[in-house]
């Protein structure tokens, strides 16, 4: 029996960042690997506790869960998972630099 593939959708914010990356950029390669893992329902990201969730995600995207996946040394992918066990959709919300991530979530930056 063929293994079910899950859907992955990228927000306009993620697509805008991807347009700025060259095809040889390691960040783009790593993001492609993470998307392939998501299509196989391998959620390797870290769950983000509720309290620091920015309004950007709760009001605009109406998320009920939020995850962070490191992409290379300097980028963080923010995503949510929607649907049921048999019909999951991974929705990519943001691809941020580490500094942008810290600022958005209220962590001190160096």
XYZ file of C-alpha atoms in Angstrom:
110
model
C 0.000 0.000 0.000
C 1.357 3.432 -0.952
C 2.192 5.746 1.870
C -0.075 8.800 2.079
C 1.489 12.137 1.236
C 0.445 15.155 3.225
C -0.023 18.622 1.784
C 2.274 21.573 2.391
C 1.289 25.160 1.558
C 3.465 28.255 1.821
C 2.145 31.689 2.738
C 2.959 34.720 0.572
C 5.523 35.758 3.234
C 7.446 32.496 2.788
C 7.194 32.691 -0.999
C 8.582 36.250 -0.931
C 11.652 35.116 1.034
C 12.161 32.143 -1.290
C 12.251 34.480 -4.301
C 15.270 36.240 -2.792
C 17.284 33.012 -2.398
C 19.401 31.594 -5.194
C 18.919 27.969 -6.240
C 22.347 27.185 -4.748
C 21.555 28.733 -1.366
C 21.882 26.105 1.417
C 18.836 27.631 3.148
C 16.694 26.803 0.122
C 18.101 23.256 -0.022
C 17.357 22.706 3.678
C 13.844 24.114 3.303
C 13.209 21.686 0.425
C 14.339 18.813 2.697
C 12.012 19.942 5.494
C 9.076 20.188 3.066
C 9.788 16.643 1.835
C 9.770 15.445 5.471
C 6.436 17.189 6.059
C 4.938 15.498 2.993
C 5.792 12.194 4.703
C 4.227 13.515 7.953
C 7.541 13.788 9.763
C 7.053 16.754 12.076
C 10.565 17.484 13.300
C 9.885 21.043 14.451
C 9.662 22.275 18.017
C 6.250 23.169 19.437
C 6.094 26.835 20.436
C 4.372 27.389 23.773
C 1.233 29.515 23.522
C 2.170 32.544 25.590
C 4.627 34.150 23.183
C 2.500 33.635 20.034
C 2.385 36.906 18.099
C -1.004 38.337 17.107
C 0.192 38.088 13.520
C -0.491 34.335 13.638
C -3.420 34.102 16.022
C -5.544 36.824 14.441
C -4.591 36.564 10.776
C -4.044 32.818 10.387
C -6.215 31.622 13.308
C -3.653 29.030 14.366
C -4.285 26.544 17.170
C -0.731 25.171 17.151
C 2.579 26.679 16.147
C 5.938 25.076 15.393
C 9.479 26.266 14.717
C 12.026 24.439 12.582
C 15.617 25.594 12.242
C 16.595 26.005 8.606
C 20.347 26.260 8.357
C 22.208 28.251 10.945
C 20.379 31.534 10.613
C 16.750 30.903 9.579
C 13.625 29.719 11.393
C 10.548 28.321 9.655
C 7.273 29.020 11.467
C 4.367 26.718 10.588
C 1.085 25.286 11.791
C -0.557 21.910 11.210
C -4.225 21.771 10.287
C -6.650 18.930 9.712
C -6.953 15.418 11.072
C -4.501 12.556 11.358
C -5.397 11.157 7.915
C -5.651 14.534 6.171
C -3.022 16.926 7.533
C -1.974 20.176 5.958
C 1.307 21.792 6.932
C 0.928 25.545 6.457
C 4.233 27.432 6.266
C 3.661 30.873 7.789
C 7.066 32.580 7.930
C 10.722 32.072 7.091
C 12.641 34.417 9.376
C 16.245 35.107 10.233
C 17.183 34.238 13.791
C 17.170 37.947 14.684
C 13.716 38.503 13.125
C 12.390 35.455 15.011
C 13.754 36.729 18.338
C 12.282 40.189 17.748
C 8.851 38.856 16.712
C 8.578 36.510 19.700
C 9.925 39.058 22.195
C 13.266 37.409 22.954
C 16.323 39.544 23.574
C 18.603 39.890 20.571
C 22.346 40.195 20.602
